PDB file of C-alpha atoms in Angstrom:
ATOM      1  CA  MET D 279       7.585  20.834 -12.864  1.00 52.00           C
ATOM      2  CA  SER D 280       6.967  19.715  -9.093  1.00 56.00           C
ATOM      3  CA  GLY D 281       4.817  21.711  -6.834  1.00 56.00           C
ATOM      4  CA  ASN D 282       5.857  23.929  -3.752  1.00 58.00           C
ATOM      5  CA  ALA D 283       3.043  25.925  -2.909  1.00 71.00           C
ATOM      6  CA  GLN D 284       1.408  26.292   0.020  1.00 85.00           C
ATOM      7  CA  PRO D 285      -1.247  23.519   1.016  1.00 89.00           C
ATOM      8  CA  MET D 286      -4.675  24.325  -0.110  1.00 90.00           C
ATOM      9  CA  LEU D 287      -8.208  23.278   1.069  1.00 92.00           C
ATOM     10  CA  MET D 288     -10.332  21.257  -1.435  1.00 92.00           C
ATOM     11  CA  HIS D 289     -12.972  23.920  -2.563  1.00 91.00           C
ATOM     12  CA  GLN D 290     -10.135  26.118  -3.038  1.00 92.00           C
ATOM     13  CA  ILE D 291      -8.807  23.642  -5.805  1.00 93.00           C
ATOM     14  CA  ILE D 292     -12.123  22.767  -7.045  1.00 92.00           C
ATOM     15  CA  SER D 293     -13.100  26.629  -7.696  1.00 89.00           C
ATOM     16  CA  GLY D 294      -9.333  27.585  -8.718  1.00 84.00           C
ATOM     17  CA  ARG D 295      -8.777  25.044 -11.569  1.00 81.00           C
ATOM     18  CA  GLN D 296      -8.665  26.090 -15.107  1.00 79.00           C
ATOM     19  CA  SER D 297      -9.305  22.480 -16.582  1.00 77.00           C
ATOM     20  CA  HIS D 298     -12.612  21.055 -16.848  1.00 86.00           C
ATOM     21  CA  TYR D 299     -12.636  18.409 -13.845  1.00 92.00           C
ATOM     22  CA  CYS D 300     -11.459  17.844 -10.249  1.00 94.00           C
ATOM     23  CA  TYR D 301     -11.194  14.254  -9.233  1.00 97.00           C
ATOM     24  CA  ALA D 302     -10.351  12.366  -6.079  1.00 96.00           C
ATOM     25  CA  LEU D 303      -9.002   8.777  -6.527  1.00 96.00           C
ATOM     26  CA  ILE D 304      -9.526   6.615  -3.199  1.00 93.00           C
ATOM     27  CA  GLU D 305      -9.074   3.314  -1.691  1.00 90.00           C
ATOM     28  CA  PRO D 306     -12.258   2.540  -0.116  1.00 84.00           C
ATOM     29  CA  PHE D 307     -11.298  -0.517   1.935  1.00 78.00           C
ATOM     30  CA  ASP D 308     -10.640  -0.922   5.587  1.00 76.00           C
ATOM     31  CA  ILE D 309     -11.776   2.485   6.046  1.00 82.00           C
ATOM     32  CA  ALA D 310     -14.600   2.424   9.304  1.00 82.00           C
ATOM     33  CA  ARG D 311     -18.317   3.419   8.168  1.00 86.00           C
ATOM     34  CA  PHE D 312     -17.122   4.062   4.807  1.00 88.00           C
ATOM     35  CA  ASP D 313     -19.721   1.497   3.202  1.00 88.00           C
ATOM     36  CA  GLU D 314     -22.435   3.191   5.301  1.00 90.00           C
ATOM     37  CA  GLN D 315     -21.354   6.801   3.743  1.00 90.00           C
ATOM     38  CA  TRP D 316     -21.120   5.480   0.257  1.00 90.00           C
ATOM     39  CA  SER D 317     -24.223   3.893   0.279  1.00 89.00           C
ATOM     40  CA  VAL D 318     -26.125   7.178   0.759  1.00 91.00           C
ATOM     41  CA  LEU D 319     -23.656   9.639  -1.314  1.00 90.00           C
ATOM     42  CA  SER D 320     -23.020   7.389  -4.168  1.00 88.00           C
ATOM     43  CA  THR D 321     -26.760   7.312  -5.215  1.00 90.00           C
ATOM     44  CA  ALA D 322     -27.409  11.058  -4.414  1.00 92.00           C
ATOM     45  CA  PRO D 323     -28.674  12.983  -7.357  1.00 91.00           C
ATOM     46  CA  GLY D 324     -25.242  14.504  -8.822  1.00 90.00           C
ATOM     47  CA  ALA D 325     -23.105  12.228  -7.703  1.00 89.00           C
ATOM     48  CA  GLN D 326     -20.214  11.108 -10.522  1.00 93.00           C
ATOM     49  CA  TRP D 327     -18.051   8.361  -9.943  1.00 95.00           C
ATOM     50  CA  ARG D 328     -16.625   5.677 -11.433  1.00 94.00           C
ATOM     51  CA  SER D 329     -14.744   2.395 -10.153  1.00 91.00           C
ATOM     52  CA  LEU D 330     -11.384   1.887 -11.524  1.00 92.00           C
ATOM     53  CA  PRO D 331     -11.227  -1.429 -13.268  1.00 90.00           C
ATOM     54  CA  ILE D 332      -7.828  -2.924 -12.218  1.00 88.00           C
ATOM     55  CA  ALA D 333      -7.430  -6.316 -14.072  1.00 84.00           C
ATOM     56  CA  SER D 334      -5.777  -8.130 -10.702  1.00 80.00           C
ATOM     57  CA  LEU D 335      -8.969  -6.908  -8.429  1.00 79.00           C
ATOM     58  CA  ALA D 336     -11.824  -8.114 -11.138  1.00 76.00           C
ATOM     59  CA  SER D 337     -12.783 -10.671  -8.002  1.00 75.00           C
ATOM     60  CA  ALA D 338     -13.025  -8.340  -5.441  1.00 74.00           C
ATOM     61  CA  PRO D 339     -14.796  -5.484  -6.858  1.00 70.00           C
ATOM     62  CA  GLY D 340     -15.028  -4.304  -3.166  1.00 73.00           C
ATOM     63  CA  LEU D 341     -11.248  -3.416  -3.204  1.00 80.00           C
ATOM     64  CA  GLN D 342     -11.376  -1.508  -6.753  1.00 86.00           C
ATOM     65  CA  PRO D 343     -10.111   2.081  -6.015  1.00 92.00           C
ATOM     66  CA  LEU D 344     -13.145   4.747  -6.541  1.00 94.00           C
ATOM     67  CA  LEU D 345     -12.797   7.880  -9.102  1.00 96.00           C
ATOM     68  CA  LEU D 346     -14.745  10.822  -7.943  1.00 96.00           C
ATOM     69  CA  ARG D 347     -15.596  14.003 -10.060  1.00 95.00           C
ATOM     70  CA  LEU D 348     -15.921  16.742  -7.487  1.00 95.00           C
ATOM     71  CA  SER D 349     -17.718  20.291  -7.744  1.00 92.00           C
ATOM     72  CA  ASP D 350     -18.803  22.509  -4.967  1.00 91.00           C
ATOM     73  CA  GLY D 351     -21.683  20.972  -3.102  1.00 90.00           C
ATOM     74  CA  SER D 352     -21.680  17.792  -4.733  1.00 93.00           C
ATOM     75  CA  PRO D 353     -21.994  14.334  -3.061  1.00 94.00           C
ATOM     76  CA  CYS D 354     -18.819  13.304  -4.065  1.00 94.00           C
ATOM     77  CA  GLU D 355     -17.255  16.581  -2.337  1.00 94.00           C
ATOM     78  CA  THR D 356     -19.381  15.744   0.840  1.00 94.00           C
ATOM     79  CA  LEU D 357     -17.784  12.416   1.280  1.00 92.00           C
ATOM     80  CA  MET D 358     -14.413  13.704   0.754  1.00 92.00           C
ATOM     81  CA  LEU D 359     -15.055  16.048   3.360  1.00 92.00           C
ATOM     82  CA  TRP D 360     -16.151  13.186   5.659  1.00 92.00           C
ATOM     83  CA  LEU D 361     -13.166  10.970   4.480  1.00 91.00           C
ATOM     84  CA  LEU D 362     -10.336  13.497   5.578  1.00 89.00           C
ATOM     85  CA  GLN D 363     -12.051  13.390   9.047  1.00 89.00           C
ATOM     86  CA  GLN D 364     -11.289   9.704   9.622  1.00 87.00           C
ATOM     87  CA  PRO D 365      -8.278   8.477  11.239  1.00 85.00           C
ATOM     88  CA  GLY D 366      -5.681   7.578   8.793  1.00 81.00           C
ATOM     89  CA  ALA D 367      -7.936   7.631   5.771  1.00 80.00           C
ATOM     90  CA  ASP D 368      -6.267  10.928   4.318  1.00 78.00           C
ATOM     91  CA  GLN D 369      -3.759   8.439   3.359  1.00 84.00           C
ATOM     92  CA  ARG D 370      -5.962   6.833   0.925  1.00 87.00           C
ATOM     93  CA  CYS D 371      -6.789   9.722  -1.597  1.00 93.00           C
ATOM     94  CA  ILE D 372      -5.225  11.994  -3.670  1.00 95.00           C
ATOM     95  CA  LEU D 373      -6.440  14.943  -5.718  1.00 96.00           C
ATOM     96  CA  PHE D 374      -6.086  15.766  -9.320  1.00 96.00           C
ATOM     97  CA  THR D 375      -7.392  18.540 -11.980  1.00 94.00           C
ATOM     98  CA  THR D 376      -7.589  17.645 -15.649  1.00 93.00           C
ATOM     99  CA  TRP D 377      -9.460  18.043 -19.014  1.00 91.00           C
ATOM    100  CA  PHE D 378      -9.847  14.547 -19.080  1.00 92.00           C
ATOM    101  CA  ASP D 379     -13.175  12.862 -19.360  1.00 93.00           C
ATOM    102  CA  TRP D 380     -13.950   9.553 -17.901  1.00 95.00           C
ATOM    103  CA  GLN D 381     -12.635   7.122 -20.184  1.00 94.00           C
ATOM    104  CA  GLN D 382      -9.347   9.434 -20.425  1.00 93.00           C
ATOM    105  CA  VAL D 383      -8.882   9.422 -16.769  1.00 95.00           C
ATOM    106  CA  ILE D 384      -9.463   5.770 -16.358  1.00 95.00           C
ATOM    107  CA  ALA D 385      -7.012   4.886 -18.992  1.00 93.00           C
ATOM    108  CA  PHE D 386      -4.460   7.252 -17.663  1.00 94.00           C
ATOM    109  CA  TRP D 387      -4.611   5.541 -14.201  1.00 94.00           C
ATOM    110  CA  LEU D 388      -4.811   1.741 -15.489  1.00 93.00           C
ATOM    111  CA  GLN D 389      -1.748   2.576 -17.229  1.00 92.00           C
ATOM    112  CA  ARG D 390       0.048   3.398 -14.229  1.00 92.00           C
ATOM    113  CA  THR D 391      -1.323   0.548 -12.100  1.00 90.00           C
ATOM    114  CA  GLU D 392       1.317  -1.797 -13.126  1.00 89.00           C
ATOM    115  CA  ALA D 393       4.981  -1.716 -13.077  1.00 91.00           C
ATOM    116  CA  LEU D 394       8.164  -3.971 -14.163  1.00 93.00           C
ATOM    117  CA  TYR D 395       9.947  -4.854 -10.770  1.00 93.00           C
ATOM    118  CA  PRO D 396      13.521  -5.751 -10.649  1.00 91.00           C
ATOM    119  CA  GLN D 397      12.887  -9.628 -10.562  1.00 88.00           C
ATOM    120  CA  GLY D 398      11.409  -9.062 -14.398  1.00 91.00           C
ATOM    121  CA  ILE D 399       7.790  -9.676 -13.337  1.00 91.00           C
ATOM    122  CA  VAL D 400       5.167  -7.359 -14.082  1.00 90.00           C
ATOM    123  CA  ALA D 401       2.841  -7.202 -11.569  1.00 88.00           C
ATOM    124  CA  PRO D 402       0.474  -4.652  -9.929  1.00 88.00           C
ATOM    125  CA  PHE D 403       1.770  -1.435  -8.423  1.00 90.00           C
ATOM    126  CA  ASN D 404      -0.315   1.149  -6.330  1.00 89.00           C
ATOM    127  CA  SER D 405       1.105   4.424  -8.056  1.00 90.00           C
ATOM    128  CA  PHE D 406      -2.270   6.311  -6.886  1.00 90.00           C
ATOM    129  CA  SER D 407      -1.643   5.202  -3.221  1.00 89.00           C
ATOM    130  CA  ALA D 408      -0.323   8.680  -1.536  1.00 91.00           C
ATOM    131  CA  PRO D 409       2.322   6.976   0.901  1.00 90.00           C
ATOM    132  CA  ILE D 410       3.742   5.302  -2.318  1.00 92.00           C
ATOM    133  CA  LEU D 411       3.297   7.896  -4.813  1.00 94.00           C
ATOM    134  CA  SER D 412       5.203  10.270  -2.420  1.00 93.00           C
ATOM    135  CA  LEU D 413       7.942   8.022  -2.026  1.00 92.00           C
ATOM    136  CA  LEU D 414       8.307   7.166  -5.697  1.00 94.00           C
ATOM    137  CA  TRP D 415       8.434  10.782  -6.760  1.00 95.00           C
ATOM    138  CA  GLN D 416      11.633  11.471  -4.806  1.00 92.00           C
ATOM    139  CA  THR D 417      13.199   8.757  -7.408  1.00 93.00           C
ATOM    140  CA  LEU D 418      11.664  10.078 -10.533  1.00 93.00           C
ATOM    141  CA  GLY D 419      13.709  12.466 -12.761  1.00 91.00           C
ATOM    142  CA  ASP D 420      12.245  15.452 -14.364  1.00 90.00           C
ATOM    143  CA  GLU D 421      11.279  13.900 -17.465  1.00 88.00           C
ATOM    144  CA  GLN D 422       9.989  10.675 -15.910  1.00 90.00           C
ATOM    145  CA  GLN D 423       7.784  13.285 -13.310  1.00 92.00           C
ATOM    146  CA  GLN D 424       6.269  14.991 -16.600  1.00 89.00           C
ATOM    147  CA  SER D 425       5.483  11.707 -18.308  1.00 90.00           C
ATOM    148  CA  PHE D 426       3.724  10.953 -14.893  1.00 92.00           C
ATOM    149  CA  VAL D 427       1.289  13.528 -14.672  1.00 92.00           C
ATOM    150  CA  ALA D 428       0.966  14.477 -18.881  1.00 90.00           C
ATOM    151  CA  GLY D 429      -2.615  15.792 -19.340  1.00 90.00           C
ATOM    152  CA  LEU D 430      -3.152  16.767 -15.803  1.00 92.00           C
ATOM    153  CA  GLU D 431      -3.255  20.252 -14.691  1.00 91.00           C
ATOM    154  CA  GLY D 432      -2.190  19.378 -10.879  1.00 93.00           C
ATOM    155  CA  LEU D 433      -1.645  16.577  -8.760  1.00 96.00           C
ATOM    156  CA  TYR D 434      -2.171  16.696  -4.943  1.00 96.00           C
ATOM    157  CA  LEU D 435      -1.328  14.778  -2.129  1.00 95.00           C
ATOM    158  CA  PRO D 436      -3.162  15.026   1.459  1.00 92.00           C
ATOM    159  CA  GLU D 437      -1.516  17.034   3.970  1.00 90.00           C
ATOM    160  CA  GLY D 438      -4.164  17.172   7.281  1.00 83.00           C
ATOM    161  CA  ALA D 439      -7.361  18.109   6.191  1.00 83.00           C
ATOM    162  CA  ALA D 440      -5.574  20.400   2.985  1.00 90.00           C
ATOM    163  CA  TRP D 441      -3.673  19.519  -0.207  1.00 94.00           C
ATOM    164  CA  ARG D 442      -0.198  19.591  -1.139  1.00 94.00           C
ATOM    165  CA  LEU D 443       0.366  20.157  -4.910  1.00 95.00           C
ATOM    166  CA  LEU D 444       3.106  17.549  -5.721  1.00 95.00           C
ATOM    167  CA  ALA D 445       3.166  18.376  -9.390  1.00 93.00           C
ATOM    168  CA  ILE D 446       1.845  20.403 -12.134  1.00 90.00           C
ATOM    169  CA  GLY D 447       1.302  18.826 -15.530  1.00 86.00           C
ATOM    170  CA  ASN D 448       0.204  20.167 -19.220  1.00 79.00           C
ATOM    171  CA  GLN D 449      -2.970  19.826 -21.043  1.00 70.00           C
ATOM    172  CA  VAL D 450      -1.682  17.693 -23.691  1.00 66.00           C
ATOM    173  CA  ALA D 451      -0.830  14.137 -22.760  1.00 58.00           C
ATOM    174  CA  GLU D 452       1.906  11.934 -24.357  1.00 56.00           C
ATOM    175  CA  PRO D 453       0.652   9.501 -27.199  1.00 54.00           C
ATOM    176  CA  ALA D 454       1.922   6.606 -25.028  1.00 69.00           C
ATOM    177  CA  PHE D 455       3.145   6.359 -21.504  1.00 80.00           C
ATOM    178  CA  GLU D 456       6.398   4.066 -20.871  1.00 82.00           C
ATOM    179  CA  GLN D 457       5.897   1.474 -17.980  1.00 86.00           C
ATOM    180  CA  ILE D 458       7.113   1.993 -14.684  1.00 92.00           C
ATOM    181  CA  GLN D 459      10.368   0.151 -14.222  1.00 92.00           C
ATOM    182  CA  LEU D 460      11.200  -0.074 -10.758  1.00 93.00           C
ATOM    183  CA  SER D 461      15.030  -0.111 -10.205  1.00 93.00           C
ATOM    184  CA  GLU D 462      16.182  -2.313  -6.874  1.00 90.00           C
ATOM    185  CA  GLN D 463      16.940   1.067  -4.802  1.00 90.00           C
ATOM    186  CA  GLN D 464      13.006   2.154  -5.768  1.00 92.00           C
ATOM    187  CA  TYR D 465      12.070  -1.152  -4.948  1.00 91.00           C
ATOM    188  CA  GLU D 466      13.921  -1.037  -1.748  1.00 89.00           C
ATOM    189  CA  LEU D 467      12.884   2.494  -0.609  1.00 90.00           C
ATOM    190  CA  LEU D 468       8.952   1.451  -1.556  1.00 90.00           C
ATOM    191  CA  THR D 469       8.882  -1.631   0.409  1.00 88.00           C
ATOM    192  CA  ARG D 470      11.050  -0.513   3.320  1.00 89.00           C
ATOM    193  CA  GLU D 471       8.135   0.481   5.612  1.00 87.00           C
ATOM    194  CA  SER D 472       5.827  -2.401   4.862  1.00 86.00           C
ATOM    195  CA  ARG D 473       8.778  -4.795   5.406  1.00 91.00           C
ATOM    196  CA  ARG D 474       9.672  -3.119   8.655  1.00 93.00           C
ATOM    197  CA  GLU D 475       6.137  -3.547   9.696  1.00 92.00           C
ATOM    198  CA  LEU D 476       6.405  -7.386   8.825  1.00 91.00           C
ATOM    199  CA  GLN D 477       9.704  -7.473  10.537  1.00 92.00           C
ATOM    200  CA  SER D 478       8.560  -6.504  14.185  1.00 92.00           C
ATOM    201  CA  GLN D 479       5.335  -8.917  13.787  1.00 91.00           C
ATOM    202  CA  GLN D 480       7.453 -11.761  13.394  1.00 89.00           C
ATOM    203  CA  LEU D 481       9.835 -10.678  16.260  1.00 89.00           C
ATOM    204  CA  PHE D 482       6.962 -10.530  18.487  1.00 88.00           C
ATOM    205  CA  LEU D 483       5.652 -14.275  17.357  1.00 86.00           C
ATOM    206  CA  ARG D 484       9.324 -15.201  18.123  1.00 84.00           C
ATOM    207  CA  LEU D 485       9.978 -13.707  21.219  1.00 83.00           C
ATOM    208  CA  GLN D 486       6.323 -14.247  22.798  1.00 80.00           C
ATOM    209  CA  PRO D 487       6.939 -17.997  24.115  1.00 78.00           C
ATOM    210  CA  TYR D 488       9.918 -16.862  25.891  1.00 73.00           C
ATOM    211  CA  HIS D 489       8.237 -14.296  28.497  1.00 70.00           C
ATOM    212  CA  ARG D 490       5.712 -14.860  30.847  1.00 65.00           C
ATOM    213  CA  ARG D 491       4.814 -11.380  31.239  1.00 67.00           C
ATOM    214  CA  GLU D 492       1.975 -10.046  28.625  1.00 72.00           C
ATOM    215  CA  PHE D 493       3.018  -7.850  25.968  1.00 77.00           C
ATOM    216  CA  SER D 494       1.780  -6.621  22.642  1.00 84.00           C
ATOM    217  CA  PRO D 495       2.889  -6.395  19.260  1.00 88.00           C
ATOM    218  CA  ALA D 496       2.772  -2.644  19.786  1.00 89.00           C
ATOM    219  CA  ASP D 497       5.466  -3.266  22.380  1.00 87.00           C
ATOM    220  CA  VAL D 498       7.705  -5.051  20.553  1.00 89.00           C
ATOM    221  CA  ARG D 499       7.174  -2.572  17.395  1.00 91.00           C
ATOM    222  CA  ALA D 500       8.050   0.540  19.470  1.00 91.00           C
ATOM    223  CA  VAL D 501      11.360  -0.970  20.755  1.00 90.00           C
ATOM    224  CA  TYR D 502      12.173  -2.444  17.698  1.00 92.00           C
ATOM    225  CA  PHE D 503      11.398   1.229  15.798  1.00 94.00           C
ATOM    226  CA  ASP D 504      13.413   2.913  18.540  1.00 93.00           C
ATOM    227  CA  THR D 505      16.268   0.655  18.222  1.00 93.00           C
ATOM    228  CA  LEU D 506      16.373   0.952  14.432  1.00 95.00           C
ATOM    229  CA  GLN D 507      16.802   4.833  14.614  1.00 95.00           C
ATOM    230  CA  ARG D 508      19.324   4.808  16.998  1.00 95.00           C
ATOM    231  CA  VAL D 509      21.019   2.278  14.914  1.00 96.00           C
ATOM    232  CA  GLN D 510      20.687   4.566  11.832  1.00 95.00           C
ATOM    233  CA  GLN D 511      22.070   7.437  13.808  1.00 95.00           C
ATOM    234  CA  GLN D 512      25.136   5.561  14.954  1.00 95.00           C
ATOM    235  CA  PHE D 513      26.061   3.969  11.365  1.00 96.00           C
ATOM    236  CA  ALA D 514      25.003   6.590   8.919  1.00 94.00           C
ATOM    237  CA  ASP D 515      26.655   4.932   5.881  1.00 94.00           C
ATOM    238  CA  ALA D 516      25.075   1.623   6.966  1.00 94.00           C
ATOM    239  CA  ASP D 517      22.475   0.270   4.276  1.00 91.00           C
ATOM    240  CA  ALA D 518      19.138  -0.468   5.277  1.00 91.00           C
ATOM    241  CA  ARG D 519      18.955  -3.982   5.491  1.00 91.00           C
ATOM    242  CA  SER D 520      22.321  -4.198   7.314  1.00 94.00           C
ATOM    243  CA  CYS D 521      20.459  -1.510  10.026  1.00 95.00           C
ATOM    244  CA  GLU D 522      17.745  -3.732  10.324  1.00 94.00           C
ATOM    245  CA  ILE D 523      19.517  -6.964  11.008  1.00 94.00           C
ATOM    246  CA  MET D 524      21.621  -4.951  13.746  1.00 94.00           C
ATOM    247  CA  ALA D 525      18.330  -3.289  15.315  1.00 94.00           C
ATOM    248  CA  GLN D 526      16.831  -6.947  15.478  1.00 92.00           C
ATOM    249  CA  ARG D 527      20.000  -8.523  17.484  1.00 91.00           C
ATOM    250  CA  ARG D 528      18.926  -5.719  20.219  1.00 90.00           C
ATOM    251  CA  PHE D 529      16.501  -8.426  21.109  1.00 87.00           C
ATOM    252  CA  VAL D 530      19.586 -11.057  21.688  1.00 85.00           C
ATOM    253  CA  TRP D 531      22.011  -8.796  22.797  1.00 87.00           C
ATOM    254  CA  GLY D 532      20.366  -5.931  24.645  1.00 84.00           C
ATOM    255  CA  LYS D 533      19.326  -2.651  23.863  1.00 82.00           C
ATOM    256  CA  ASP D 534      23.093  -1.110  23.880  1.00 87.00           C
ATOM    257  CA  TYR D 535      25.407  -3.864  22.530  1.00 91.00           C
ATOM    258  CA  PHE D 536      25.878  -1.851  19.366  1.00 93.00           C
ATOM    259  CA  ILE D 537      27.754   0.787  21.243  1.00 93.00           C
ATOM    260  CA  HIS D 538      29.984  -1.666  23.215  1.00 93.00           C
ATOM    261  CA  PRO D 539      33.645  -1.085  22.310  1.00 93.00           C
ATOM    262  CA  VAL D 540      34.220  -4.866  21.345  1.00 93.00           C
ATOM    263  CA  PHE D 541      31.503  -4.210  18.893  1.00 94.00           C
ATOM    264  CA  LEU D 542      32.488  -0.882  17.331  1.00 95.00           C
ATOM    265  CA  ALA D 543      35.946  -2.061  16.760  1.00 95.00           C
ATOM    266  CA  LEU D 544      34.535  -5.069  14.545  1.00 95.00           C
ATOM    267  CA  CYS D 545      32.720  -2.473  12.860  1.00 95.00           C
ATOM    268  CA  THR D 546      35.768  -0.147  11.234  1.00 92.00           C
ATOM    269  CA  ASP D 547      35.968  -1.832   7.838  1.00 91.00           C
ATOM    270  CA  GLY D 548      32.363  -1.095   7.467  1.00 91.00           C
ATOM    271  CA  ASP D 549      31.125  -4.519   6.668  1.00 94.00           C
ATOM    272  CA  TYR D 550      28.443  -4.625   9.456  1.00 94.00           C
ATOM    273  CA  ARG D 551      26.766  -8.240   8.853  1.00 93.00           C
ATOM    274  CA  LYS D 552      30.629  -9.720   9.005  1.00 94.00           C
ATOM    275  CA  ALA D 553      30.835  -7.900  12.363  1.00 94.00           C
ATOM    276  CA  LEU D 554      27.580  -9.201  13.498  1.00 93.00           C
ATOM    277  CA  ARG D 555      28.884 -12.640  12.888  1.00 92.00           C
ATOM    278  CA  ARG D 556      32.292 -12.184  14.575  1.00 93.00           C
ATOM    279  CA  PHE D 557      30.500 -10.344  17.423  1.00 92.00           C
ATOM    280  CA  GLN D 558      28.374 -13.317  18.009  1.00 88.00           C
ATOM    281  CA  GLN D 559      31.366 -15.750  18.097  1.00 89.00           C
ATOM    282  CA  LYS D 560      32.892 -13.635  20.679  1.00 88.00           C
ATOM    283  CA  VAL D 561      29.917 -13.459  22.625  1.00 85.00           C
ATOM    284  CA  CYS D 562      29.837 -17.079  22.587  1.00 84.00           C
ATOM    285  CA  ASN D 563      33.465 -17.844  23.629  1.00 87.00           C
ATOM    286  CA  ASP D 564      33.791 -14.789  26.007  1.00 86.00           C
ATOM    287  CA  ALA D 565      32.332 -15.360  29.337  1.00 84.00           C
ATOM    288  CA  ALA D 566      33.351 -11.709  30.616  1.00 85.00           C
ATOM    289  CA  LEU D 567      31.817 -10.208  27.401  1.00 86.00           C
ATOM    290  CA  GLY D 568      28.839 -12.175  27.715  1.00 81.00           C
ATOM    291  CA  ARG D 569      28.132 -10.652  31.133  1.00 81.00           C
ATOM    292  CA  ASP D 570      27.976  -7.153  29.485  1.00 80.00           C
ATOM    293  CA  MET D 571      25.323  -8.405  27.340  1.00 80.00           C
ATOM    294  CA  ASP D 572      21.899  -7.336  29.126  1.00 68.00           C
ATOM    295  CA  PHE D 573      19.954 -10.376  27.007  1.00 59.00           C
ATOM    296  CA  HIS D 574      16.732  -9.545  28.689  1.00 53.00           C
ATOM    297  CA  ASP D 575      17.147  -6.156  29.909  1.00 45.00           C
ATOM    298  CA  TRP D 576      13.831  -4.833  27.914  1.00 51.00           C
ATOM    299  CA  LEU D 577      11.764  -7.315  29.351  1.00 49.00           C
ATOM    300  CA  PRO D 578      11.685  -9.631  32.418  1.00 42.00           C
ATOM    301  CA  PRO D 579      13.186 -13.286  31.822  1.00 40.00           C
ATOM    302  CA  LEU D 580      11.492 -16.605  32.614  1.00 36.00           C
ATOM    303  CA  GLU D 581      11.820 -17.363  35.819  1.00 36.00           C
ATOM    304  CA  GLN D 582      14.140 -20.528  35.994  1.00 28.00           C
TER     305      GLN D 582
END
């Protein structure tokens, strides 16, 4: 079953567990000062940890996730308390309680680090990443969720300095875990955020040569994501890709083109991509409509 209890502090989970062990699984790369902390705490007496030997990361051991066994006052608990204070690092870790020993817990997660993608390719899948796991969980049915956590007492995601119970498992693991198979809808949901970040970077690179005023990728990102939100509110029935295309055209036709009466009239059949193509033709052929477009309103245009 999925959990809906109030967030708990880490020491409450450690001391309140019924199972043998409490583990943390963390992605250590790109966390400021992590290596410094790790070099001290990983070799301290009582530190219990293992690397998760993901085959695709074999040539880059520094990128392999780390499994920490936590107990009250242990060096690994100290490391986790430090980690939760670092900006953004709370999204690089999950917590779980289980009866599994080291060999079992490593096998458990290795089964969940690959997926069959919609393209028919089996490839790495970071199911242990807190943001990805949170999104994936929304798409799984009850049986799939129970299969995922079979053998765990509890699975927790970070919430600020505390932990939110995502799911309650059971003591007996299933004899075999079926490989994760991502549908088109799941793949779209899981890749949406990273795809949009990439889109904002590409927009910046395309726009930069046309403007002498200095502006940053953060400026473009803010404009893009704000427009994307407005587009999604305006066209609630539009799919994610159509919303992205409409938001990107804001950099061509201006911040309010998508609420212009001419554009709205083209959207009545719900085919937004066709509406964009037809609007492009109208803007090119209708001088009066073209004058309604604030092409460079978001940034000063080049001096002629």
